[in-house]
């Protein structure tokens, strides 16, 4: 089986490529390296013992994409390629709509024309907004996200539902909660550009002295310690869920399938709990300061991931502390690389 992985040199994509290779799938990566680097390809090979086929181009370039489909018999796609910075999406909404939706549609057009099925889409818990009740399951009503980034995820889901229904295709929409951590080999991990938006890379950069202090955005939320609560899912656990979701689609006998799964641990952790767990796991201090709440941040989000356990046989297995240990090893690797 040959799987196209768009954005396969990115954070979640690279970990998933390793899992696919280790499960004997052939992998073709298309990534324009707008948020990744070439050494990740070498490191994928070091970890998995196999080198995936790699094409460095922008998926908006339809003619190049078509050539890949001409050259290889593709059986499915996992679509990670997207811009993902929530704040930036508010400043550059058109870039986000253009990149995240046109690149998606271009791949779907090839699937339609060439009669290929099995498409997995990286969605996000942002599609739920601030849900009224916790935990969030797949039937929790969606709310219009505040950011243009979040809207591209909701629109992407709608495009895929229409695609599956009209052309009789099998699709899986995976709603990730908050991915953290790095590969246990410390050869793969997140590469944040500039000041990280996400908590854990901000914590690791502060611990290693790149940032003076971690900014904790608000300690007046209605939570036990006043800081916001999220569901932190270890990236290798998340990567494994993609293989399970793909295997399910490949085994489906129905022509049309629209799967939707929450991928989280089911447990919420506050910002200060994460800081504390990081300090204990790695025996380093993380200086922090309390700042004003950040616009658009919600109070609490954690998953009910029972559906994924029941239907995919998948469950998050790695503890927060263990995930935070891997992230620190990755940070040290990046510092040593220079
Ligand atoms: N990391 C998170 O917190 C999170 C949470 C929920 C959902 N997601 C979604 O998961 C997916 C992967 O996220 P990630 O954290 O690995 O991001 P990432 O930025 O590390 O990976 C995305 C990859 O796609 C590539 N890319 C972007 N636009 C492209 C284009 N037009 N053509 C070719 N390549 C392109 C980038 O170079 C990058 O390597 C994204 O769709 C993201 O929105 C991420």
Coordinates of N, CA, C and O in Angstrom, one line a residue, residues 200 203-204 206-207 214 216 271-289 320-325 327-328:
X200 N 4.0 23.8 25.5 CA 5.1 23.0 25.8 C 6.4 23.4 25.1 O 7.5 23.5 25.7
X203 N 7.7 26.2 27.1 CA 8.3 25.7 28.4 C 9.7 25.2 28.1 O 10.6 25.6 28.8
X204 N 9.9 24.4 27.1 CA 11.2 23.9 26.8 C 12.2 25.0 26.5 O 13.4 25.0 26.9
X206 N 12.1 28.0 27.4 CA 12.4 28.8 28.6 C 13.4 28.0 29.5 O 14.4 28.6 30.0
X207 N 13.1 26.7 29.7 CA 14.0 25.9 30.5 C 15.4 25.9 29.9 O 16.4 25.9 30.7
X214 N 8.6 32.1 30.9 CA 7.3 31.6 30.3 C 6.2 32.6 30.6 O 6.1 32.9 31.8
X216 N 2.5 33.0 31.3 CA 1.3 32.2 31.6 C 0.1 33.2 31.4 O 0.0 34.2 32.1
X271 N -2.1 24.8 33.0 CA -0.8 25.3 32.6 C 0.2 25.1 33.7 O 1.3 24.6 33.5
X272 N -0.2 25.4 34.9 CA 0.7 25.3 36.1 C 1.0 23.8 36.4 O 2.1 23.5 36.8
X273 N 0.1 22.9 36.1 CA 0.3 21.5 36.3 C 1.4 21.0 35.3 O 2.3 20.2 35.6
X274 N 1.3 21.5 34.1 CA 2.3 21.1 33.0 C 3.7 21.6 33.4 O 4.7 20.9 33.3
X275 N 3.7 22.9 33.9 CA 5.0 23.4 34.3 C 5.6 22.6 35.4 O 6.8 22.2 35.4
X276 N 4.8 22.3 36.4 CA 5.3 21.5 37.5 C 5.7 20.1 37.1 O 6.8 19.6 37.5
X277 N 4.9 19.5 36.2 CA 5.3 18.1 35.7 C 6.6 18.2 34.9 O 7.4 17.3 35.1
X278 N 6.8 19.2 34.2 CA 8.0 19.4 33.4 C 9.2 19.5 34.3 O 10.3 18.9 34.1
X279 N 9.1 20.3 35.4 CA 10.2 20.5 36.3 C 10.5 19.2 37.0 O 11.7 18.9 37.2
X280 N 9.5 18.5 37.4 CA 9.8 17.2 38.1 C 10.4 16.2 37.2 O 11.4 15.6 37.5
X281 N 9.8 16.1 36.0 CA 10.3 15.1 35.0 C 11.7 15.3 34.6 O 12.5 14.3 34.4
X282 N 12.1 16.5 34.5 CA 13.5 16.8 33.9 C 14.4 17.5 34.9 O 15.6 17.8 34.5
X283 N 13.9 17.7 36.1 CA 14.8 18.3 37.1 C 15.4 19.7 36.7 O 16.6 19.9 36.8
X284 N 14.6 20.5 36.1 CA 15.0 21.8 35.7 C 13.9 22.8 36.1 O 12.7 22.5 36.2
X285 N 14.3 24.1 36.3 CA 13.3 25.1 36.7 C 12.8 25.8 35.4 O 13.5 26.0 34.5
X286 N 11.6 26.2 35.5 CA 11.0 27.0 34.4 C 10.5 28.3 35.0 O 9.4 28.3 35.6
X287 N 11.2 29.4 34.9 CA 10.8 30.6 35.5 C 9.5 31.1 34.7 O 9.5 31.0 33.4
X288 N 8.5 31.6 35.3 CA 7.3 32.1 34.6 C 6.8 33.3 35.2 O 7.1 33.7 36.3
X289 N 6.0 34.1 34.4 CA 5.3 35.2 34.9 C 3.8 35.1 34.5 O 3.5 34.6 33.4
X320 N 1.9 12.2 30.9 CA 2.3 13.6 30.7 C 3.8 13.8 31.0 O 4.6 14.3 30.2
X321 N 4.2 13.2 32.1 CA 5.6 13.3 32.5 C 6.6 12.7 31.5 O 7.6 13.3 31.1
X322 N 6.2 11.5 31.0 CA 7.0 10.8 30.0 C 7.1 11.7 28.7 O 8.2 11.8 28.1
X323 N 6.0 12.2 28.3 CA 5.9 13.0 27.1 C 6.8 14.2 27.3 O 7.6 14.7 26.4
X324 N 6.8 14.8 28.5 CA 7.6 16.0 28.8 C 9.1 15.7 28.9 O 9.9 16.5 28.6
X325 N 9.4 14.5 29.2 CA 10.8 14.0 29.2 C 11.4 14.0 27.8 O 12.4 14.5 27.5
X327 N 10.3 15.7 25.2 CA 10.4 17.0 24.7 C 11.7 17.7 25.1 O 12.3 18.5 24.3
X328 N 12.1 17.4 26.3 CA 13.3 18.0 26.8 C 14.6 17.4 26.1 O 15.5 18.1 25.8

